[in-house]
Amino acid sequence: MDDVETSDATASAATHVLRKIFGYDTFREGQQEIIEHVVDGGDALVLMPTGGGKSLCYQIPALVRDGVGVVISPLIALMQDQVDALTALGVRAGFLNSTQGIDERQAVEACFVAGEIDLLYLAPERLRVDSTLRLLERGKISLFAIDEAHCVAQWGHDFRPDYLALSALHERWPTIPRVALTATATPATHAEIAARLNLENARHFVASFDRPNIQYRIAPKNEPKRQLLDLLRNEHPGDAGIVYCLSRASVDKMAEFLTQNGIPALPYHAGLDARTRAANQARFLREDGLVMVATIAFGMGIDKPDVRFVAHLDLPKSVEGYYQETGRAGRDGLPSTAWLAYGLQDVVQQRRLIDTSEGDDTHRRRLGTHLDAMLALCETIDCRRVRLLDYFGQKSSPCGNCDTCKNPPESWDGTIPAQKLLSTVLRLHRERRQKFGAGQIVDILLGRKTDKVLQHDHASLTVFGIGTELREAEWRGVIRQLLAQGLLAVEGDYGTLVLTDASAEVLRGNHQVLLRREPERKPSRSSKSDPKSTAARPQASDLSESALAIFENLRTWRGATAKEQGLPAYIIFHDATLREIATRVPNSLAELGQINGIGENKLAKYGQAVLDVLNNPDPEPNPEQSVLL
Ligand code: ADP
Ligand code: ZN
């Protein structure tokens, strides 16, 4: 199809591809405008949350326009899956990266030059190699898509130096449209992407960053292991999910702990050898109901649609990172949970990491700003979603689907406790020339004669025992929130507490300190009277009993088919598609073709098998299912 066609023709060509290839009825918010703009040859910068449907924004234009769409993606490990997913739709695609043998690479190159594929995935470092540029000169390119475009931004958290070279694409191929896409962009990152990729004159499309199906919850960290186990057992039995930990050692320990407690879990971090990492990632993508325990090395581009929860056991370093990580839950639009446990130790640890980080003061200040925003989110008494969206420059109203909306915390005037605490820190420093960590300060406030207190003769201090009105956990909450508000600071390897410039104002009584009182119980999605009831399984909760039985049969069929074909189950059909089949029970291929997510190719390939499952449900009892019903 050529560029001279009118935009009516553009629109209908795009809709035609959407229905025929992808099997979807309608575009999601923003997709149509972006696709038409790029089909017509325009440059675009697309900001859309994870799960918003960015891939279609370059895949459809690449199919409609003449030539091959070249997709720059940093996700080498996932290129095979991306190409498999397109192949399953009947789209011709290939990739070039360092994991390939020479024969395979040459075959893909030949297809590209001959125009026999519609999409070519490339790792950014390939573009630094002259031979790649020469190869690209030999084929006809329909567009450049720059995926994960925030990797070009130094302000962000995923900076990749190779991305800086991408501005050269425009110089070399000035007439080929470019579309850059990212799910993470504060106004600062947005501006930086536009500048570095020379996209100031492109059209900018900024979708709503809201992910309404994700429930955001941030809980005080008491006993993290037990808290996590409760979450997984009560709310997400049998679900796939990701658990993020800060260190490799805690990843290994947590994966083992979950496995010992009957929850199938795999570790993922940069300390594992490449083969184990790849194998664990592949299992997570392919099998149903696995939990991945990982450092943040895991996840970019993981487009598994049915991740039902993302749990953080340590404080993320920035809101951008947190939002991107939690965004990996619920791409299929079904209810999902983002849960974070956070405590005093997290603040101490993160501040220390920043103090000892490499790089100059500007860098450290930037890290500090990121952390402050994250802490403010944790300590807010407002709707979490309102705060999150505000961080991305978008206004919204309370969502009703986060912990503070469901169970509003009270704020209380903590000025007096704050003064008691700060003067304890001050006196220890003035009178004893010593600094202490949170533990001893709390012991002094509570008047506890521990060995250490006696050893340092703290009991003779005037502040000894002045804080018995609060419990230890409450004092730790006060310290945590003072740290978050910059009214107290930590210093050195032992995390000793020190005053800040702002502390003086509190001590003088010029600054009122508002604190968040933790609600006693956390909200939950469903009643827990019968943990085996289907209500405890949100994914299945809104299906009737008969539909649920069909859904489980379809899942069993999908699992077996995926295994047989060596594909991730979701590449065959998404849960959302199986649910729709289970609800509507089509009885012909034509009716089946009406279901969302079933395009021509999948109908031809799997249609009859699905009808067979519907007509002859497997008489063998499925053990998993009998637990559910
Ligand atoms: P992103 O890259 O923005 O995170 P994806 O492109 O992976 O999102 O899309 C998220 C999910 O939504 C995918 O499973 C995709 O198949 C599905 N999807 C995308 N566009 C549509 C649409 N118009 N209708 C229905 N499902 C869609
Ligand atoms: Zn809310």
XYZ file of C-alpha atoms and ligand atoms in Angstrom:
657
model
C 0.000 0.000 0.000
C 1.337 3.437 -0.846
C 1.597 6.734 0.940
C -0.609 8.491 -1.635
C -3.767 6.868 -0.361
C -6.187 8.986 1.575
C -6.415 8.757 5.310
C -9.807 7.033 5.051
C -7.994 4.280 3.297
C -5.346 4.370 6.018
C -7.991 3.973 8.690
C -9.697 1.096 7.024
C -6.419 -0.651 6.240
C -5.433 -0.384 9.899
C -8.782 -1.686 11.138
C -8.665 -4.488 8.623
C -5.272 -5.651 9.940
C -6.456 -5.315 13.551
C -9.398 -7.648 12.910
C -7.939 -10.064 10.432
C -4.447 -10.597 11.863
C -4.851 -9.830 15.542
C -8.497 -10.782 15.892
C -9.390 -7.685 17.948
C -12.591 -5.728 17.363
C -11.575 -2.288 18.469
C -8.502 -0.228 19.106
C -7.518 0.654 22.620
C -7.209 4.254 23.723
C -4.729 6.110 21.522
C -3.803 3.221 19.253
C -5.805 4.275 16.216
C -4.507 7.839 16.066
C -0.910 6.727 16.513
C -1.187 3.985 13.931
C -2.774 6.274 11.332
C -0.170 8.953 11.938
C 2.705 6.506 11.434
C 1.075 4.779 8.464
C 0.866 8.217 6.866
C 4.615 8.635 7.354
C 4.712 10.763 10.531
C 7.204 10.487 13.395
C 5.734 9.706 16.805
C 6.773 9.624 20.433
C 4.407 7.328 22.308
C 4.023 7.331 26.096
C 1.698 4.570 27.165
C 1.664 2.488 30.325
C 2.800 -1.125 30.338
C -0.013 -3.238 28.969
C -1.482 -0.275 27.122
C -0.895 -1.918 23.754
C 2.232 -0.278 22.373
C 3.311 -3.162 20.133
C 0.350 -2.746 17.818
C 1.331 0.902 17.343
C 4.299 -0.144 15.228
C 3.282 -3.639 14.158
C 0.175 -2.529 12.296
C 1.918 0.351 10.461
C 4.708 -2.058 9.521
C 2.103 -4.402 8.029
C 0.225 -1.653 6.224
C 3.219 0.243 4.820
C 5.508 -1.051 2.124
C 8.794 -2.534 3.310
C 10.112 -4.003 6.531
C 9.538 -2.443 9.951
C 12.823 -2.317 11.871
C 12.286 -2.595 15.633
C 15.113 -1.585 17.960
C 14.763 -3.402 21.249
C 17.224 -3.989 24.106
C 15.533 -7.255 25.004
C 17.682 -9.818 23.286
C 16.432 -12.675 25.432
C 12.865 -11.999 24.397
C 13.286 -11.523 20.669
C 12.648 -15.178 19.973
C 9.342 -15.035 21.857
C 8.347 -11.823 20.100
C 9.015 -13.398 16.724
C 7.192 -16.591 17.787
C 4.170 -14.564 18.836
C 4.072 -12.831 15.445
C 4.572 -16.095 13.614
C 1.612 -17.567 15.489
C -0.444 -14.708 14.061
C 0.795 -15.450 10.563
C 3.094 -12.417 10.440
C 6.550 -12.890 8.916
C 9.207 -11.650 11.329
C 12.856 -12.204 12.213
C 15.570 -10.909 14.517
C 19.282 -10.237 14.445
C 21.261 -10.428 17.655
C 24.388 -11.882 19.172
C 22.735 -15.158 20.198
C 22.478 -16.374 16.618
C 24.725 -18.616 14.569
C 26.001 -17.315 11.261
C 23.661 -19.462 9.130
C 20.583 -18.252 10.907
C 21.748 -14.667 10.689
C 22.410 -14.871 6.988
C 19.000 -16.399 6.391
C 17.301 -13.513 8.208
C 19.432 -10.976 6.355
C 18.456 -12.507 3.024
C 14.759 -12.334 3.963
C 15.159 -8.707 4.918
C 16.848 -7.732 1.660
C 14.262 -9.632 -0.366
C 11.438 -7.984 1.571
C 10.142 -11.370 2.658
C 9.522 -10.338 6.249
C 7.373 -7.553 7.679
C 9.253 -6.975 10.928
C 12.917 -7.181 11.854
C 13.979 -6.940 15.511
C 17.448 -5.558 16.177
C 19.459 -5.036 19.343
C 20.690 -1.424 19.584
C 24.357 -2.408 19.673
C 23.944 -3.896 16.190
C 23.558 -0.405 14.789
C 27.091 0.445 15.845
C 28.373 -2.196 13.476
C 28.954 -0.895 9.972
C 27.851 -4.102 8.338
C 24.393 -3.748 9.898
C 24.010 -0.254 8.510
C 25.083 -1.486 5.087
C 22.571 -4.299 5.348
C 19.780 -1.866 6.190
C 20.728 0.204 3.111
C 20.064 -2.818 0.934
C 16.460 -3.396 1.952
C 13.291 -1.312 1.932
C 12.405 -0.035 5.389
C 8.816 0.886 6.235
C 9.536 2.433 9.650
C 11.855 2.419 12.631
C 10.328 1.551 15.978
C 12.430 2.382 19.037
C 11.048 0.288 21.854
C 11.825 1.008 25.527
C 12.813 4.498 24.410
C 13.446 5.638 27.988
C 16.728 3.702 27.743
C 18.111 6.786 25.994
C 17.480 8.959 29.064
C 20.217 9.414 31.621
C 17.766 10.898 34.079
C 15.823 7.635 34.160
C 16.814 4.304 35.611
C 17.461 2.064 32.620
C 20.022 4.083 30.695
C 21.780 2.180 27.883
C 24.638 4.003 26.153
C 23.902 2.183 22.877
C 20.638 4.064 22.643
C 22.453 7.363 22.170
C 23.525 6.185 18.719
C 19.898 5.915 17.618
C 19.709 9.597 16.761
C 21.815 8.684 13.726
C 18.906 6.789 12.178
C 17.238 10.031 11.347
C 20.333 11.441 9.664
C 20.833 8.379 7.535
C 17.176 7.734 6.677
C 15.495 11.131 6.968
C 12.297 10.132 5.169
C 11.535 6.929 7.049
C 9.057 7.464 9.894
C 10.258 6.754 13.415
C 8.100 5.791 16.338
C 9.662 5.755 19.808
C 7.718 4.063 22.594
C 8.044 3.900 26.356
C 6.000 2.987 29.384
C 7.961 5.113 31.754
C 8.186 8.817 31.423
C 8.048 11.578 33.913
C 7.974 14.996 32.266
C 11.787 15.116 32.665
C 12.349 11.771 30.962
C 9.848 12.639 28.255
C 11.749 15.796 27.366
C 15.053 13.993 27.425
C 13.844 11.258 25.059
C 12.538 13.839 22.607
C 15.797 15.778 22.655
C 18.161 12.840 22.412
C 16.277 11.091 19.624
C 15.625 14.316 17.695
C 11.910 13.819 18.066
C 10.978 17.378 19.003
C 9.070 17.723 15.752
C 7.402 14.359 16.037
C 3.829 14.131 17.270
C 3.760 13.240 20.938
C 1.038 10.893 22.084
C 0.629 10.699 25.832
C -1.924 8.140 26.971
C -3.346 7.985 30.449
C -0.858 6.173 32.651
C -3.550 4.687 34.787
C -3.723 0.918 35.162
C -7.150 0.629 36.773
C -7.084 -3.151 37.123
C -4.016 -3.033 39.377
C -4.671 -2.605 43.085
C -1.793 -0.700 44.707
C -0.961 -1.516 48.309
C 1.959 -0.507 50.496
C 2.167 -2.233 53.861
C 4.429 -1.734 56.873
C 7.055 -4.447 56.843
C 6.748 -6.553 59.984
C 7.445 -10.134 59.145
C 7.968 -9.983 55.393
C 8.065 -13.729 54.821
C 4.825 -14.375 56.609
C 3.204 -11.344 55.013
C 4.187 -12.536 51.547
C 3.009 -16.061 52.238
C -0.367 -14.721 53.422
C -0.742 -12.675 50.273
C 0.084 -15.565 47.967
C -1.978 -18.147 49.828
C -5.048 -16.080 50.534
C -5.323 -13.960 47.451
C -3.256 -15.544 44.714
C -3.219 -19.320 45.033
C -1.992 -20.881 41.812
C -1.327 -17.512 40.193
C 1.766 -16.388 38.328
C 3.559 -13.434 39.856
C 6.829 -11.650 40.458
C 8.486 -11.019 43.836
C 11.190 -8.347 43.766
C 14.054 -8.296 46.296
C 17.011 -5.941 46.449
C 19.889 -8.379 46.727
C 20.875 -11.615 45.065
C 21.174 -13.348 48.414
C 17.652 -12.413 49.449
C 16.332 -13.580 46.065
C 17.864 -17.020 46.575
C 16.593 -17.273 50.136
C 13.089 -16.135 49.303
C 12.754 -18.495 46.334
C 13.787 -21.362 48.562
C 11.428 -20.288 51.314
C 8.450 -20.166 48.961
C 9.302 -23.519 47.426
C 9.566 -25.084 50.888
C 6.142 -23.704 51.623
C 4.564 -25.339 48.614
C 4.621 -22.368 46.256
C 6.543 -23.125 43.048
C 9.134 -20.353 42.750
C 12.273 -19.698 40.692
C 15.145 -17.268 41.322
C 16.452 -14.723 38.816
C 19.389 -12.352 39.279
C 22.568 -11.280 37.538
C 24.672 -13.608 39.687
C 23.160 -16.718 38.111
C 24.823 -18.037 34.995
C 23.221 -17.038 31.715
C 21.834 -20.482 31.032
C 20.025 -20.769 34.365
C 18.627 -17.282 33.937
C 17.341 -18.047 30.469
C 15.881 -21.370 31.599
C 14.084 -19.813 34.577
C 12.718 -17.000 32.461
C 11.508 -19.449 29.829
C 9.749 -21.559 32.455
C 8.076 -18.510 33.963
C 6.778 -17.492 30.547
C 5.747 -20.952 29.438
C 4.263 -22.601 32.494
C 1.155 -21.521 34.336
C 1.273 -20.381 37.937
C 4.995 -19.953 38.647
C 6.364 -17.274 40.954
C 9.563 -15.517 39.865
C 11.660 -14.172 42.734
C 14.043 -11.648 41.214
C 16.157 -8.558 41.419
C 15.179 -5.740 39.085
C 17.441 -7.364 36.493
C 14.278 -9.279 35.627
C 11.279 -8.001 33.804
C 11.808 -5.424 31.109
C 9.812 -6.567 28.120
C 8.356 -9.593 29.884
C 5.022 -9.402 28.158
C 3.407 -12.363 29.870
C -0.145 -11.094 30.079
C -1.384 -13.060 33.106
C 1.050 -11.962 35.831
C -1.481 -11.582 38.659
C 0.700 -9.927 41.290
C 3.950 -8.046 41.692
C 5.279 -7.969 45.248
C 8.186 -5.824 46.418
C 9.941 -6.936 49.586
C 12.376 -4.020 49.482
C 11.846 -0.373 48.730
C 12.305 0.471 45.031
C 14.778 3.261 44.289
C 12.374 5.436 42.321
C 8.708 5.846 41.490
C 9.504 5.349 37.826
C 11.107 2.003 38.547
C 8.298 1.005 40.908
C 5.623 1.879 38.381
C 7.348 0.017 35.615
C 7.882 -3.059 37.786
C 4.330 -3.132 39.127
C 3.050 -2.474 35.603
C 4.113 -5.995 34.689
C 1.029 -7.211 36.538
C -2.259 -7.576 34.713
C -1.438 -6.705 31.132
C -4.517 -8.674 30.179
C -6.677 -6.158 32.025
C -7.870 -8.616 34.694
C -7.681 -7.697 38.414
C -4.120 -7.813 39.764
C -2.217 -6.774 42.866
C 0.841 -4.566 43.344
C 1.996 -5.031 46.921
C 5.002 -3.459 48.613
C 6.262 -4.053 52.139
C 8.329 -1.219 53.473
C 10.039 -0.467 56.772
C 12.517 1.696 58.621
C 15.428 -0.482 57.584
C 14.635 0.182 53.917
C 15.069 3.909 54.357
C 18.319 3.488 56.243
C 19.638 1.077 53.652
C 18.657 3.151 50.620
C 20.109 6.326 52.061
C 23.326 4.498 52.762
C 23.437 3.108 49.234
C 23.126 6.617 47.878
C 25.835 7.983 50.180
C 28.264 5.317 49.098
C 27.291 5.247 45.427
C 29.822 5.991 42.755
C 29.506 9.115 40.692
C 29.482 12.811 41.449
C 27.286 14.936 43.679
C 24.814 15.662 40.887
C 24.308 11.957 40.475
C 23.804 11.461 44.205
C 21.394 14.357 44.361
C 19.392 12.828 41.536
C 19.246 9.500 43.363
C 18.149 11.353 46.490
C 15.330 13.081 44.617
C 14.133 9.765 43.212
C 14.163 8.180 46.664
C 12.327 11.097 48.270
C 9.506 10.765 45.760
C 9.277 7.049 46.478
C 9.167 7.669 50.231
C 6.493 10.296 49.807
C 4.394 7.736 47.948
C 4.846 5.226 50.771
C 3.898 7.685 53.485
C 1.032 9.423 51.748
C -2.394 9.454 53.318
C -3.926 10.197 49.907
C -4.912 7.810 47.144
C -1.795 5.992 45.897
C -2.963 6.164 42.307
C -3.532 9.902 42.469
C 0.047 10.283 43.714
C 1.457 7.933 41.101
C -0.307 9.599 38.198
C 0.631 12.992 39.537
C 4.239 11.909 39.388
C 3.768 11.387 35.666
C 2.135 14.789 35.350
C -1.450 13.480 35.162
C -4.309 14.638 37.364
C -6.908 12.185 38.654
C -9.322 11.631 41.511
C -9.296 8.978 44.264
C -9.513 5.552 42.677
C -11.286 3.325 45.168
C -8.867 0.518 44.309
C -5.807 1.129 46.448
C -5.109 0.562 50.137
C -5.530 4.156 51.221
C -8.850 4.476 49.367
C -10.168 1.203 50.755
C -8.948 1.724 54.268
C -8.057 5.372 54.755
C -5.226 5.919 57.227
C -5.560 8.735 59.692
C -3.002 11.416 59.997
C -2.036 12.547 63.465
C -0.050 15.399 64.929
C 3.309 13.838 65.720
C 5.057 17.062 66.635
C 5.632 16.165 70.289
C 6.929 12.632 69.681
C 9.106 14.069 66.907
C 10.527 16.638 69.334
C 11.203 13.946 71.929
C 12.981 11.831 69.393
C 15.019 14.643 67.892
C 16.082 15.931 71.282
C 17.225 12.433 72.239
C 19.428 12.369 69.150
C 20.641 15.867 69.938
C 21.475 15.124 73.577
C 23.336 11.946 72.807
C 25.429 13.907 70.404
C 25.958 16.965 72.611
C 26.365 15.315 75.979
C 27.990 12.056 74.964
C 29.637 13.010 71.672
C 28.080 9.876 70.301
C 25.671 8.892 67.592
C 23.402 5.855 67.670
C 21.108 3.880 65.410
C 17.344 3.621 65.698
C 17.390 0.625 68.062
C 19.186 2.369 70.921
C 17.289 5.601 70.493
C 14.027 3.702 70.874
C 15.362 1.850 73.935
C 16.222 5.184 75.553
C 12.834 6.705 74.746
C 11.077 3.681 76.211
C 13.351 3.681 79.282
C 14.660 0.167 78.720
C 17.708 -0.768 80.747
C 19.361 -2.999 78.181
C 23.018 -3.985 78.454
C 23.999 -1.366 75.930
C 21.984 1.347 77.626
C 23.662 0.551 80.942
C 27.080 0.281 79.388
C 26.799 3.816 77.991
C 25.038 5.093 81.112
C 22.155 6.350 78.979
C 19.784 5.888 81.930
C 21.117 9.089 83.433
C 20.044 11.149 80.430
C 17.122 13.507 81.029
C 15.389 12.048 77.994
C 15.555 8.488 79.369
C 12.050 6.998 79.398
C 10.246 10.094 78.114
C 8.519 8.205 75.305
C 6.459 5.477 76.967
C 3.248 6.710 75.336
C 4.175 4.964 72.096
C 5.004 1.317 71.436
C 8.273 0.284 69.850
C 6.661 -0.295 66.433
C 5.130 3.169 66.632
C 8.465 4.767 67.428
C 10.007 2.999 64.484
C 7.177 4.393 62.358
C 7.933 7.882 63.667
C 11.632 7.514 62.819
C 10.812 6.141 59.372
C 8.501 9.019 58.582
C 10.896 11.648 59.907
C 13.535 10.164 57.625
C 11.094 10.214 54.722
C 10.266 13.852 55.403
C 13.928 14.883 55.651
C 13.531 15.861 59.323
C 16.114 13.278 60.323
C 18.976 11.673 58.412
C 21.119 8.555 58.549
C 24.860 8.533 58.358
C 27.721 6.097 57.990
C 27.963 2.344 57.806
C 25.967 1.700 60.960
C 23.013 3.821 59.969
C 23.375 6.231 62.878
C 20.738 8.926 63.163
C 21.673 12.593 62.818
C 19.747 15.845 62.717
C 19.190 17.840 59.549
C 18.817 21.596 59.053
C 15.057 21.099 59.073
C 15.150 19.290 62.451
C 15.913 22.551 64.220
C 12.583 24.023 63.137
C 10.736 21.069 64.656
C 12.669 21.392 67.917
C 11.883 25.099 68.075
C 8.200 24.335 67.581
C 7.993 26.135 64.240
C 7.179 23.084 62.191
C 4.157 20.875 62.746
C 4.849 17.226 61.983
C 1.992 15.258 60.438
C 2.346 11.504 60.516
C 0.460 8.599 59.014
C -1.157 6.164 61.404
C -1.049 2.677 59.963
C -4.455 1.029 59.629
C -4.690 -2.069 61.778
C -5.696 -4.446 59.025
C -4.914 -4.389 55.344
C -7.769 -4.528 52.857
C -8.292 -7.642 50.851
C -10.156 -8.341 47.724
C -12.299 -11.229 48.821
C -13.715 -12.872 51.872
C -11.428 -15.480 53.301
C -13.995 -17.593 55.080
C -13.321 -20.444 52.704
C -9.875 -20.220 51.200
C -10.724 -22.922 48.698
C -13.731 -21.094 47.340
C -13.390 -19.685 43.868
C -13.804 -16.217 45.346
C -10.267 -16.453 46.621
C -9.136 -16.774 43.042
C -9.826 -13.417 41.464
C -9.005 -14.620 38.005
C -11.874 -17.037 38.013
C -14.258 -15.205 40.294
C -16.595 -13.742 37.712
C -17.110 -16.916 35.693
C -20.160 -19.078 36.309
C -19.519 -22.568 37.569
C -20.069 -24.152 34.164
C -17.945 -21.531 32.404
C -15.213 -22.094 34.950
C -15.171 -25.813 34.155
C -14.860 -25.037 30.435
C -12.163 -22.459 31.121
C -10.117 -25.010 33.032
C -10.522 -27.548 30.222
C -9.349 -24.970 27.724
C -6.369 -24.145 29.901
C -5.430 -27.785 30.105
C -5.657 -28.077 26.322
C -3.615 -24.888 25.913
C -0.937 -26.134 28.308
C -0.564 -29.405 26.409
C -0.517 -27.643 23.031
C 2.047 -25.107 24.227
C 4.307 -27.876 25.440
C 3.971 -29.791 22.216
C 4.793 -26.733 20.103
C 7.474 -25.346 22.414
C 5.644 -22.040 22.819
C 4.599 -19.999 25.850
C 0.950 -20.759 26.583
C -0.105 -17.123 26.163
C 1.193 -17.046 22.599
C -1.474 -19.609 21.727
C -4.335 -17.752 23.440
C -4.525 -15.301 26.326
C -6.554 -16.114 29.422
C -8.911 -13.314 28.417
C -9.605 -15.082 25.115
C -10.180 -18.437 26.835
C -12.553 -16.786 29.287
C -14.556 -15.287 26.485
C -14.762 -18.674 24.756
C -15.848 -20.296 28.029
C -18.575 -17.715 28.509
C -19.924 -17.556 24.980
C -19.418 -21.236 24.062
C -19.322 -20.763 20.282
C -20.395 -23.784 18.282
C -18.932 -23.078 14.863
C -15.672 -21.802 13.458
C -17.463 -18.667 12.295
C -18.706 -17.938 15.808
C -15.310 -18.714 17.283
C -13.753 -16.215 14.884
C -15.804 -13.457 16.537
C -13.986 -13.868 19.855
C -11.431 -11.215 20.782
C -7.911 -12.413 20.187
C -8.740 -14.958 17.470
C -7.515 -13.758 14.088
C -7.559 -15.682 10.821
C -4.344 -17.560 11.414
C -5.167 -18.755 14.904
C -8.668 -19.721 13.842
C -7.239 -21.873 11.076
C -4.603 -23.361 13.325
C -6.437 -23.969 16.595
C -10.125 -23.409 15.839
C -11.122 -27.012 15.345
C -9.168 -28.160 18.397
C -10.971 -25.581 20.544
C -14.364 -26.705 19.242
C -13.377 -30.278 20.044
C -12.567 -29.309 23.620
C -15.957 -27.613 23.897
C -17.783 -30.617 22.457
C -15.876 -33.383 24.203
C -14.619 -32.112 27.498
C -11.885 -34.393 28.711
C -13.597 -37.066 30.820
C -10.449 -37.530 32.924
C -10.783 -35.573 36.153
C -8.315 -32.749 36.391
C -6.810 -32.749 39.884
C -6.195 -28.991 39.880
C -9.776 -28.381 38.990
C -11.201 -30.559 41.721
C -9.450 -28.375 44.270
C -11.079 -25.346 42.751
C -14.631 -26.569 42.496
P 2.693 -2.813 26.017
O 3.812 -3.115 25.049
O 2.167 -1.432 25.895
O 3.028 -3.175 27.415
P 1.375 -4.837 24.574
O 1.571 -4.313 23.221
O 2.189 -6.013 25.011
O 1.476 -3.703 25.643
O -0.168 -5.164 24.761
C -0.675 -5.594 25.995
C -1.726 -6.657 25.764
O -2.912 -6.082 25.231
C -1.257 -7.679 24.767
O -1.556 -8.921 25.313
C -2.037 -7.361 23.515
O -2.278 -8.506 22.743
C -3.331 -6.757 24.048
N -3.903 -5.762 23.132
C -3.257 -4.761 22.517
N -4.105 -4.030 21.760
C -5.330 -4.584 21.898
C -6.650 -4.276 21.370
N -6.847 -3.266 20.558
N -7.664 -5.073 21.756
C -7.463 -6.108 22.599
N -6.258 -6.453 23.129
C -5.204 -5.696 22.788
Zn -6.884 5.090 45.519
